[in-house]
PDB file of C-alpha atoms in Angstrom:
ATOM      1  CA  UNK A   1     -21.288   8.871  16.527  1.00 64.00           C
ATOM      2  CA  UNK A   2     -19.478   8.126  19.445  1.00 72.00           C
ATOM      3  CA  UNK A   3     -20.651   4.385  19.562  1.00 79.00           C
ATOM      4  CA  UNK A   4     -19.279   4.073  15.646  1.00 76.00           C
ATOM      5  CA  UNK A   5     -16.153   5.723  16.828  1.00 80.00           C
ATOM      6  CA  UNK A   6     -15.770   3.038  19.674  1.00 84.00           C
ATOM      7  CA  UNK A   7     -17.120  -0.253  17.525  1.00 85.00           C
ATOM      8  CA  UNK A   8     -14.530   0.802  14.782  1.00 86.00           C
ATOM      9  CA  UNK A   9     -11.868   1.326  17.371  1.00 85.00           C
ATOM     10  CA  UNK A  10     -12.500  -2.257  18.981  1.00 89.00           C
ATOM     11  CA  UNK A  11     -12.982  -4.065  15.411  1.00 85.00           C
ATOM     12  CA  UNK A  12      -9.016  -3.468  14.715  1.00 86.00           C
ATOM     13  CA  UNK A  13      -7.974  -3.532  18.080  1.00 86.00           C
ATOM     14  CA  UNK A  14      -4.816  -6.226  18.492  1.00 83.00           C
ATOM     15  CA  UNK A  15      -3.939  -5.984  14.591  1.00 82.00           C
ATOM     16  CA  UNK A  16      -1.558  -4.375  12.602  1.00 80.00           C
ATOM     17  CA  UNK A  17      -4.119  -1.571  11.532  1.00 85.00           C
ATOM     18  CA  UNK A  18      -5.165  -0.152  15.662  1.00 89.00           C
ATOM     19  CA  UNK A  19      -2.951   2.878  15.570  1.00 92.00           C
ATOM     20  CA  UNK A  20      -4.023   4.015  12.333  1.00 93.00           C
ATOM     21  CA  UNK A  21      -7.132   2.660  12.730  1.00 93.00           C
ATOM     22  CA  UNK A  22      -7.768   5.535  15.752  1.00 93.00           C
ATOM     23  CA  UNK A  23      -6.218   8.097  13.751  1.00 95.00           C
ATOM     24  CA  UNK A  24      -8.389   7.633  10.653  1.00 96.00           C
ATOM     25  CA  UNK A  25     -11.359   7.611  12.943  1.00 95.00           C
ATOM     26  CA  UNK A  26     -10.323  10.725  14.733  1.00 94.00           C
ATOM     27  CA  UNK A  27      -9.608  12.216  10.955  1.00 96.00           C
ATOM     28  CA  UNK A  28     -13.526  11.572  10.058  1.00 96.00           C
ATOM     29  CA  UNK A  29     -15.051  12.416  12.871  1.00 94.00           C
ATOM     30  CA  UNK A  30     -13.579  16.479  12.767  1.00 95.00           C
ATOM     31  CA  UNK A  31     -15.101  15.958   8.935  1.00 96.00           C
ATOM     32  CA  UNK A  32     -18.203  15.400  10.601  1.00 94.00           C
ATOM     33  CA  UNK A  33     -17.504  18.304  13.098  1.00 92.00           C
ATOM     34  CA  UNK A  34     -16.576  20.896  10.497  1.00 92.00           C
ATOM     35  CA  UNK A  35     -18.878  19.481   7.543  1.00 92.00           C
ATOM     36  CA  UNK A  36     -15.535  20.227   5.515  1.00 94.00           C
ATOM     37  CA  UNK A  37     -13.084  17.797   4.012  1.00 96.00           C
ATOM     38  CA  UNK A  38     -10.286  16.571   5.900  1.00 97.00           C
ATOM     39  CA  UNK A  39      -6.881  15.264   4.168  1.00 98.00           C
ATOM     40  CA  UNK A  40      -4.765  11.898   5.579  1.00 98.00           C
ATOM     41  CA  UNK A  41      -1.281  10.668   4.897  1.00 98.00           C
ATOM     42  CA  UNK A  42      -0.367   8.458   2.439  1.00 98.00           C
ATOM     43  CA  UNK A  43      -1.892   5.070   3.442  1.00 97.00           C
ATOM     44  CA  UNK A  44      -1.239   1.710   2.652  1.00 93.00           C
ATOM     45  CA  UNK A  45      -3.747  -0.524   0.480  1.00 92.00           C
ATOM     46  CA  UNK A  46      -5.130  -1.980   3.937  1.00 90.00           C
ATOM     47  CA  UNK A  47      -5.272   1.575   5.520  1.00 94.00           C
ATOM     48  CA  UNK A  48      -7.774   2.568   1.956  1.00 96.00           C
ATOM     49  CA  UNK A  49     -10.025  -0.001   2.795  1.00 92.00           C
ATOM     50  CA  UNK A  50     -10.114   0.772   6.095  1.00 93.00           C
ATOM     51  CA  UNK A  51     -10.678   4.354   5.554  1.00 96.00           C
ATOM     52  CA  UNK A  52     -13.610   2.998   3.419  1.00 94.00           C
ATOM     53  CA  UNK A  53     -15.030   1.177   6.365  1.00 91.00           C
ATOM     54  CA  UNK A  54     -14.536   4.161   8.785  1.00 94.00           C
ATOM     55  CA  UNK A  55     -16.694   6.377   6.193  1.00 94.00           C
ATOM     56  CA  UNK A  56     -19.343   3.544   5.591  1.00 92.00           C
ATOM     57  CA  UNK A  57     -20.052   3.435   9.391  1.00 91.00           C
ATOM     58  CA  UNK A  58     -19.635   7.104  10.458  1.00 87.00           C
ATOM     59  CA  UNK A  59     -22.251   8.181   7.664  1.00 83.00           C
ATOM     60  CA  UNK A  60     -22.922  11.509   6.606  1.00 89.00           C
ATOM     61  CA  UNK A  61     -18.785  10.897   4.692  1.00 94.00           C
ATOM     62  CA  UNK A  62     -17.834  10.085   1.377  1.00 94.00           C
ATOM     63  CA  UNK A  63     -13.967   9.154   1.040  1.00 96.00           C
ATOM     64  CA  UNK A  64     -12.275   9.751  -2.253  1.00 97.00           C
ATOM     65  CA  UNK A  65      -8.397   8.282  -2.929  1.00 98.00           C
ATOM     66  CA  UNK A  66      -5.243   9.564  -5.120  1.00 98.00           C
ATOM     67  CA  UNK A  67      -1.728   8.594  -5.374  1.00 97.00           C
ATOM     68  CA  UNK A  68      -0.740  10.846  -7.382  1.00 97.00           C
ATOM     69  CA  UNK A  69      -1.393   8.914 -10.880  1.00 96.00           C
ATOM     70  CA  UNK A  70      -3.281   6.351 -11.751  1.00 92.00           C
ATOM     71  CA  UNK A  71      -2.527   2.954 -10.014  1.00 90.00           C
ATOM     72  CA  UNK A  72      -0.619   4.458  -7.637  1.00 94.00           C
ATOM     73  CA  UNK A  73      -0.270   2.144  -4.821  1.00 93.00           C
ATOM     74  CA  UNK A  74       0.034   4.200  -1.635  1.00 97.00           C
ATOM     75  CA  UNK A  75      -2.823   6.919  -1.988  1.00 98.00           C
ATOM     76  CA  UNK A  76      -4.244   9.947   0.237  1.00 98.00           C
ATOM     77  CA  UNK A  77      -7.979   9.727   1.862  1.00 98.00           C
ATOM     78  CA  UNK A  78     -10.029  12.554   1.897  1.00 98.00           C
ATOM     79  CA  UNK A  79     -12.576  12.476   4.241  1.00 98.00           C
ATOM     80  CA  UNK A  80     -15.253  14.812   2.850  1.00 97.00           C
ATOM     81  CA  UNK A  81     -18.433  15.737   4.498  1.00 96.00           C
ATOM     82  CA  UNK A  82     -21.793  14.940   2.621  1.00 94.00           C
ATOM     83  CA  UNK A  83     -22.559  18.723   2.191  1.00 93.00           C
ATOM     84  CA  UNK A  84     -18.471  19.957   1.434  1.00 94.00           C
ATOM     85  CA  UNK A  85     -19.005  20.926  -2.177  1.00 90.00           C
ATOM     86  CA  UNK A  86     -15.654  21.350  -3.141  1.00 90.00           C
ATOM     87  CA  UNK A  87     -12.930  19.287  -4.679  1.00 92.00           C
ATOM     88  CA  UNK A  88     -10.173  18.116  -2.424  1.00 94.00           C
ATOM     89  CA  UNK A  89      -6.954  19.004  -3.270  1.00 95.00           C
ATOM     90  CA  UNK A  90      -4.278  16.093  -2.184  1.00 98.00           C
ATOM     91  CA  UNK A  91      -1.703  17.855  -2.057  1.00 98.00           C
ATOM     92  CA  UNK A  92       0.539  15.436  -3.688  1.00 98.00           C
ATOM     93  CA  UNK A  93       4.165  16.829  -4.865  1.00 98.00           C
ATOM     94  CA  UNK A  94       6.689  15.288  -6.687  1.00 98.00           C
ATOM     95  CA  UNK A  95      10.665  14.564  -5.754  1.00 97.00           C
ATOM     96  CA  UNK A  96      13.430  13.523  -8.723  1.00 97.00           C
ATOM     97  CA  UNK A  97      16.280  11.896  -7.594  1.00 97.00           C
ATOM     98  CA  UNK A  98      19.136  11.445 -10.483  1.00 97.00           C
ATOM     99  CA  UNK A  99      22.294   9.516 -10.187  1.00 95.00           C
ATOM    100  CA  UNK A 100      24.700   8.078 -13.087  1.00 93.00           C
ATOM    101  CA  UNK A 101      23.514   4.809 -13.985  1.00 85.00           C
ATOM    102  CA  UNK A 102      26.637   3.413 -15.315  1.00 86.00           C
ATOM    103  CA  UNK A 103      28.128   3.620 -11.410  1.00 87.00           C
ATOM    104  CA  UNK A 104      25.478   3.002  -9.823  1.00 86.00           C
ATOM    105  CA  UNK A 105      22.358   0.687  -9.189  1.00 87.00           C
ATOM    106  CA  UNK A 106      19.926   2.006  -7.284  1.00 92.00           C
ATOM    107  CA  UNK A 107      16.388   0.311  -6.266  1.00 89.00           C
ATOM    108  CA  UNK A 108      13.116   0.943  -4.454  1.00 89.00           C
ATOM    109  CA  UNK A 109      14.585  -0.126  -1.036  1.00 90.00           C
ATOM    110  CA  UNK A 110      17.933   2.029  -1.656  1.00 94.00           C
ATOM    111  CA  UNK A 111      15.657   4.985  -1.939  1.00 95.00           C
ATOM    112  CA  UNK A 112      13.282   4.293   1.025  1.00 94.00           C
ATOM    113  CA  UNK A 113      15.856   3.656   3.292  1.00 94.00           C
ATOM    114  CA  UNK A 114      17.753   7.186   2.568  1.00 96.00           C
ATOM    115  CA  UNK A 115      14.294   8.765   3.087  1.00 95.00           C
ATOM    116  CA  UNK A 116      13.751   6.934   6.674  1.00 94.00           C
ATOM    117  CA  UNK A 117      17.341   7.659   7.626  1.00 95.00           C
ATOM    118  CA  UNK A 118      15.872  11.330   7.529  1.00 95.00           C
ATOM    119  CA  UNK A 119      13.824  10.447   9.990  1.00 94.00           C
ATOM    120  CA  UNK A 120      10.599  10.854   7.618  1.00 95.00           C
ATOM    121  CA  UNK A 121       7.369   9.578   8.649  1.00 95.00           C
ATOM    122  CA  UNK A 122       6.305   6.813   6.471  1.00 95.00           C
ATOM    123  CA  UNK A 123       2.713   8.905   5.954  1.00 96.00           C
ATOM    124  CA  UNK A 124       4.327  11.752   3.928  1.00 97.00           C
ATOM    125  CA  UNK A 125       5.673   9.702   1.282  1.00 98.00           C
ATOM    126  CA  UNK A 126       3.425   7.811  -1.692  1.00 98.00           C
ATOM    127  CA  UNK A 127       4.812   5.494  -4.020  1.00 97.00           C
ATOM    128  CA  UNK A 128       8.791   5.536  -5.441  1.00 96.00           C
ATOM    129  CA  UNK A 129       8.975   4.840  -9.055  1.00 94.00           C
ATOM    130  CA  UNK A 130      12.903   3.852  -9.371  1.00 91.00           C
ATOM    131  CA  UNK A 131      14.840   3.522 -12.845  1.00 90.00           C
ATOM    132  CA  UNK A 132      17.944   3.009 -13.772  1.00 90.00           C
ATOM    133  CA  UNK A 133      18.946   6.011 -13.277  1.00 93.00           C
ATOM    134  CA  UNK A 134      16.807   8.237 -11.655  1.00 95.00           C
ATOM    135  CA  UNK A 135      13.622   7.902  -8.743  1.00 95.00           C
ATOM    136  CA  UNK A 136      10.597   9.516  -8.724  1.00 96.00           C
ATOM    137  CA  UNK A 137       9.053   9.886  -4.969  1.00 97.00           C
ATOM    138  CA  UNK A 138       5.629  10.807  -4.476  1.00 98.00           C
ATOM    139  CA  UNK A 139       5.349  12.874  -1.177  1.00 98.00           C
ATOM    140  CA  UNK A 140       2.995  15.393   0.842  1.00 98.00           C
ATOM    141  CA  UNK A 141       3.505  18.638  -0.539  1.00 98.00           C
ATOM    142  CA  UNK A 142       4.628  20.247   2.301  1.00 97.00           C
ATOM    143  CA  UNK A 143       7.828  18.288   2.886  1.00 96.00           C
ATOM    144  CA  UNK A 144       9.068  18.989  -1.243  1.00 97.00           C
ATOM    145  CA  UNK A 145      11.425  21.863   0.229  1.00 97.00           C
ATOM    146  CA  UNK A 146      12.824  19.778   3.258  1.00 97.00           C
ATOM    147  CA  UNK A 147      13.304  16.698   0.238  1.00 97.00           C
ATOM    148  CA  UNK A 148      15.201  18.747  -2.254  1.00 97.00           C
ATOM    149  CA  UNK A 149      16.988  20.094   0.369  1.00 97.00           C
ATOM    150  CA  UNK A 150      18.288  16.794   2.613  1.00 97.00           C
ATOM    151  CA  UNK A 151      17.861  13.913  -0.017  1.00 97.00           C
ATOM    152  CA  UNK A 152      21.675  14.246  -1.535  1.00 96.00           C
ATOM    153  CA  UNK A 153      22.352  10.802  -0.631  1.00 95.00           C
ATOM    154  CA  UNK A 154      20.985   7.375  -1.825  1.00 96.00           C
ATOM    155  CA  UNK A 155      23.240   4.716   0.026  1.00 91.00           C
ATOM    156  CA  UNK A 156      26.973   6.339  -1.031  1.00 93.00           C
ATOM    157  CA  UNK A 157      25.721   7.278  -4.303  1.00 95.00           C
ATOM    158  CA  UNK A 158      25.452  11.163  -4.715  1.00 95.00           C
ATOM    159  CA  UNK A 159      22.138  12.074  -5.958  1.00 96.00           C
ATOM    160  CA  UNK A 160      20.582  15.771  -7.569  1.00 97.00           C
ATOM    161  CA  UNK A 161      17.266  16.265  -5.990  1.00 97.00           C
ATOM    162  CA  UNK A 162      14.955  18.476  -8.097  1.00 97.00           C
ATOM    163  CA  UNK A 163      10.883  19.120  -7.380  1.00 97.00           C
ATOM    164  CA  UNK A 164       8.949  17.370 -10.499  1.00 97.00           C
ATOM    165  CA  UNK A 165       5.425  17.244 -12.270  1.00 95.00           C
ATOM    166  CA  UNK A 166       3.027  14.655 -11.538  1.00 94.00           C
ATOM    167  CA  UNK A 167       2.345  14.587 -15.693  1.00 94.00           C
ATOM    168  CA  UNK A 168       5.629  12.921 -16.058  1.00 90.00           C
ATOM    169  CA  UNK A 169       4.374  10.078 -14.630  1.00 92.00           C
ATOM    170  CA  UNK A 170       3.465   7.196 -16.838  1.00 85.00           C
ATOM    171  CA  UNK A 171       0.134   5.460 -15.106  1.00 80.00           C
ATOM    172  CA  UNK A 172       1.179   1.901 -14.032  1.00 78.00           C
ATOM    173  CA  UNK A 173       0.877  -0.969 -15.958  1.00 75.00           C
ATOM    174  CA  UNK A 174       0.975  -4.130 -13.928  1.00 78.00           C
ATOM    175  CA  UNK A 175       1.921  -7.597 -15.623  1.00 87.00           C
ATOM    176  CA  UNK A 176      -0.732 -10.269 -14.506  1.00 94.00           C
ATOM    177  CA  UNK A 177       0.027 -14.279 -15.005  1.00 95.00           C
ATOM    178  CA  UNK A 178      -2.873 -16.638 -14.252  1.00 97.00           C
ATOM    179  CA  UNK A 179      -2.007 -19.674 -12.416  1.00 97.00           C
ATOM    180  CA  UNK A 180      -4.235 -22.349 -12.535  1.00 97.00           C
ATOM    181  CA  UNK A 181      -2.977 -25.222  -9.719  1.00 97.00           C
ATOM    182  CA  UNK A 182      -3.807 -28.180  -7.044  1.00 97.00           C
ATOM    183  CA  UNK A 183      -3.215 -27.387  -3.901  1.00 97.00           C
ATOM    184  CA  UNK A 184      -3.335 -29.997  -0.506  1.00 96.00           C
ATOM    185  CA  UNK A 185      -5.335 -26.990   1.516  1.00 96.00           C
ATOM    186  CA  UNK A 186      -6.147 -23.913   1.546  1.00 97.00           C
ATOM    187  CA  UNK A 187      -3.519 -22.750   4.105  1.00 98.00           C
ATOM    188  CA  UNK A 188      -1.460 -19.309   3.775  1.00 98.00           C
ATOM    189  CA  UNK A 189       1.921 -21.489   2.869  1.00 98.00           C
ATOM    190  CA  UNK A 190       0.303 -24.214   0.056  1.00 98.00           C
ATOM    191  CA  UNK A 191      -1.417 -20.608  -1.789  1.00 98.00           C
ATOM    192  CA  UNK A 192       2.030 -19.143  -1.389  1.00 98.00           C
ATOM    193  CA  UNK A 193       4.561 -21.594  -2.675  1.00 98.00           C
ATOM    194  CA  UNK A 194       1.441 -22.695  -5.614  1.00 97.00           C
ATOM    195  CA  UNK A 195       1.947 -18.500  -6.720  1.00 97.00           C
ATOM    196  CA  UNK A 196       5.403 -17.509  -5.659  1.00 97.00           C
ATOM    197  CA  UNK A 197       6.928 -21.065  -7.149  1.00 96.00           C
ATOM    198  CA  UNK A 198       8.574 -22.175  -4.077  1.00 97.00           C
ATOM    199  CA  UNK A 199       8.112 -25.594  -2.021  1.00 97.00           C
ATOM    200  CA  UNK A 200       5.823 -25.489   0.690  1.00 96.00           C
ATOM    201  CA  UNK A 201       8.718 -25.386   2.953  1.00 97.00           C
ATOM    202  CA  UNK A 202      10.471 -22.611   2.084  1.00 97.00           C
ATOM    203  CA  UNK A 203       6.956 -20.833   2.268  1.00 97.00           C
ATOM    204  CA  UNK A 204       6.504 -21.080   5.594  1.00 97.00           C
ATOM    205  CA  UNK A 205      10.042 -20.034   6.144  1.00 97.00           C
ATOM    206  CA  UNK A 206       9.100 -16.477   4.258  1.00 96.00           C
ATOM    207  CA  UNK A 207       6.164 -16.608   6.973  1.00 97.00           C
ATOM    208  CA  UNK A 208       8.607 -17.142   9.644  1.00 96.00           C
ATOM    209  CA  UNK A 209      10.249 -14.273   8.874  1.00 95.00           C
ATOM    210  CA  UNK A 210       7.423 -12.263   8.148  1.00 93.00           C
ATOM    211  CA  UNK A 211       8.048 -11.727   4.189  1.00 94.00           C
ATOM    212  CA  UNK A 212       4.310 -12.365   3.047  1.00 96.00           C
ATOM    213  CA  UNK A 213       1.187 -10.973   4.375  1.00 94.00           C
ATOM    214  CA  UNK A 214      -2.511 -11.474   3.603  1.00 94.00           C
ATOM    215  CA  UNK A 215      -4.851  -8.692   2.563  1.00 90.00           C
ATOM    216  CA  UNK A 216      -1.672  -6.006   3.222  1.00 87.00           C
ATOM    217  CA  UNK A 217      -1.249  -7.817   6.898  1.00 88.00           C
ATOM    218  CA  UNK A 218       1.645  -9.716   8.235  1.00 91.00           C
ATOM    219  CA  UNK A 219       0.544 -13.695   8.059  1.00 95.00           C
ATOM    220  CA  UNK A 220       1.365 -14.877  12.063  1.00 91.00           C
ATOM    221  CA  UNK A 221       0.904 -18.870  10.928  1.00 95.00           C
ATOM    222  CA  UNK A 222       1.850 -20.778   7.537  1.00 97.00           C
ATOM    223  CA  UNK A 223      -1.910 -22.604   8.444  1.00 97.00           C
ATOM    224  CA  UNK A 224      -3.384 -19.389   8.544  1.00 97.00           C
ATOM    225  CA  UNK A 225      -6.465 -20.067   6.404  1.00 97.00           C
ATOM    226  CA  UNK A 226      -7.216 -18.186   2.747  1.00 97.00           C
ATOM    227  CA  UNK A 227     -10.027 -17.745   0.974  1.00 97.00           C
ATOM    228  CA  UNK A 228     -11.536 -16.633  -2.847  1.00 97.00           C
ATOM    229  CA  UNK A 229     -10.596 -12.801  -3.223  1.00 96.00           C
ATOM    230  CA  UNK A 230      -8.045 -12.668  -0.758  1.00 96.00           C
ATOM    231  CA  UNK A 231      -4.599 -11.223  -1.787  1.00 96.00           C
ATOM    232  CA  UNK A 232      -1.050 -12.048  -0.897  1.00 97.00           C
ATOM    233  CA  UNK A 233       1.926 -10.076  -0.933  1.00 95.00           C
ATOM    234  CA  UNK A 234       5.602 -11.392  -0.192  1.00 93.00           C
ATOM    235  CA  UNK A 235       8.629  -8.635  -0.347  1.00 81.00           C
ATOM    236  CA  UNK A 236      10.351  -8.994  -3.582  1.00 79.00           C
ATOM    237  CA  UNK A 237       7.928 -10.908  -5.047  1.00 89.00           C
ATOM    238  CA  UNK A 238       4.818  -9.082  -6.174  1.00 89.00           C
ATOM    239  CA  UNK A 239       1.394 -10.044  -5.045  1.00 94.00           C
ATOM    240  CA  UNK A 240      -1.555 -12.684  -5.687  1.00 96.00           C
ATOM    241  CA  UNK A 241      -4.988 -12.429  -5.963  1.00 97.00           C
ATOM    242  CA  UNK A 242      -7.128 -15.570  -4.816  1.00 98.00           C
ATOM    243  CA  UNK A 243      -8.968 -15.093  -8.003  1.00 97.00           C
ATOM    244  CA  UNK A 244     -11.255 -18.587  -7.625  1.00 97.00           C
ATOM    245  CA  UNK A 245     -11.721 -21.688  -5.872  1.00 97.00           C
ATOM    246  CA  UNK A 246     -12.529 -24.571  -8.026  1.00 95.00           C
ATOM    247  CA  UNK A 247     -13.645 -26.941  -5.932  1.00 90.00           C
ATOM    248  CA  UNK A 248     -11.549 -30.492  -4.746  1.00 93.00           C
ATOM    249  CA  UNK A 249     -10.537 -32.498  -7.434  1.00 93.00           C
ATOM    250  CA  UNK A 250     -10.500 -36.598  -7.194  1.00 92.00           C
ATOM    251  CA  UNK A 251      -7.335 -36.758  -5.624  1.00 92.00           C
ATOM    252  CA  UNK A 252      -8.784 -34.402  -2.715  1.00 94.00           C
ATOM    253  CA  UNK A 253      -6.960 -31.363  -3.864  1.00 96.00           C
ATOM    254  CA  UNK A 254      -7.895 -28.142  -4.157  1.00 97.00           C
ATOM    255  CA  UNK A 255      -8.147 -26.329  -7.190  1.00 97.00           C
ATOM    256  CA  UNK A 256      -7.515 -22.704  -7.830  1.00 98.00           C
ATOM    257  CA  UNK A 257      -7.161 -20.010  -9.926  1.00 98.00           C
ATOM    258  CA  UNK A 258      -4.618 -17.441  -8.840  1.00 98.00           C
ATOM    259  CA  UNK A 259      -3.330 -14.005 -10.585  1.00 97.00           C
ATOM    260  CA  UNK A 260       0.255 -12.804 -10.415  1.00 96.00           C
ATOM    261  CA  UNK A 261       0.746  -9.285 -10.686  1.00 91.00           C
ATOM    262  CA  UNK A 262       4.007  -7.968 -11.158  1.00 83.00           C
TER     263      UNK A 262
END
């Protein structure tokens, strides 16, 4: 195991993914040890998959995901070994924040900021579903108390904190528009402006200042190269899916198919 351990380790080394990467391996392998089930953080959609490949090449693992509800975004692994014949429990609790929506509006990056001004790990919390007037946060259970307890602020908006049920939450449904374009090459900035509808230009200025990444990484170079099933996200935005490469047309362009979800 300890070769896995090290040809994991060195396959993410120098990207955005090595620290985790070394924790999620260190999470398996006392699976392995204890032939239980072993419980991560919330982890990004990059983190999943590589939680997937950690089990894959560690053997004797399954992994199985939740969020919390169903297409969740930011989802707990558990790392269960083959012969655990329980059900993990995720451990998955949820936070309302309410405010008066007719003083107040209040957004996703309102609420995450408050959170990480309580000095909060990013691994305890799951997705935040914001409204109008109200948030819903999905966090480890163990920090609900410390939640209801500190979160009374959202920016200078007063907010009540109560604990919630997961069944209040409405499963996501994501709006998808299908883009069907030319594009001069395949490069991280022509996909981008084709999806996002921008110029090329201002593209590689979201680059530049690291607004869009590829497959839930930041893009380092507007060339940076993109291929069929690859997905990009930009802050703000939304992301899109790479859904097909049609081939060049006469003109020497590029023709794709991409999918906008929102």
């Amino acid at each position: 195991m300890q070769d896995a351990k090290e040809k994991i380790i060195r396959y993410y080394k120098g990207t955005e993914g090595e620290g985790v990467a070394v924790k999620l391996v260190d999470f398996a392998a006392q699976a392995v040890k204890n032939r239980k089930c072993k419980l991560t953080g919330f982890l990004s959609p990059f983190e999943q998959e590589m939680a997937g490949v950690i089990a894959n090449s560690l053997g004797e693992l399954k992994v199985d995901f939740d969020g919390g509800y169903r297409g969740a975004e930011r989802q707990r692994a558990a790392f269960c070994h083959e012969d655990f014949q329980g059900t993990p429990n995720f451990e998955i609790a949820v936070i309302k924040a309410e405010w008066n929506g007719e003083f107040a509006r209040l957004g996703h990056r309102d609420v995450l900021g408050s959170i990480m001004n309580l000095g909060v790990d990013r691994e305890y919390i799951g997705d935040i579903i914001a409204t109008k007037d109200c948030a819903r946060l999905l966090v480890d259970k163990k920090m609900s108390d410390y939640f209801t307890a500190n979160l009374t602020q959202i920016g200078s908006t007063t907010v009540k904190t109560t604990l919630d049920e997961l069944e209040n939450i409405a499963a996501k449904e994501e709006r998808i528009k299908e883009i069907r374009a030319t594009v001069a090459s395949l490069r991280a900035d022509s996909i981008a402006a084709a999806g996002f509808g921008m110029s090329r230009s201002k593209a590689a200025q979201e680059i530049a200042a690291e607004k869009i990444k590829l497959n839930w990484q930041t893009v380092k170079n507007a060339s940076q190269s993109v291929k069929e099933g690859d997905v990009l996200s930009m802050r703000g935005r939304g992301r899109l899916e790479v859904a097909e490469i049609r081939g060049q047309t006469k003109k020497g362009r590029v023709g794709v198919l991409l999918k906008r979800f929102f």
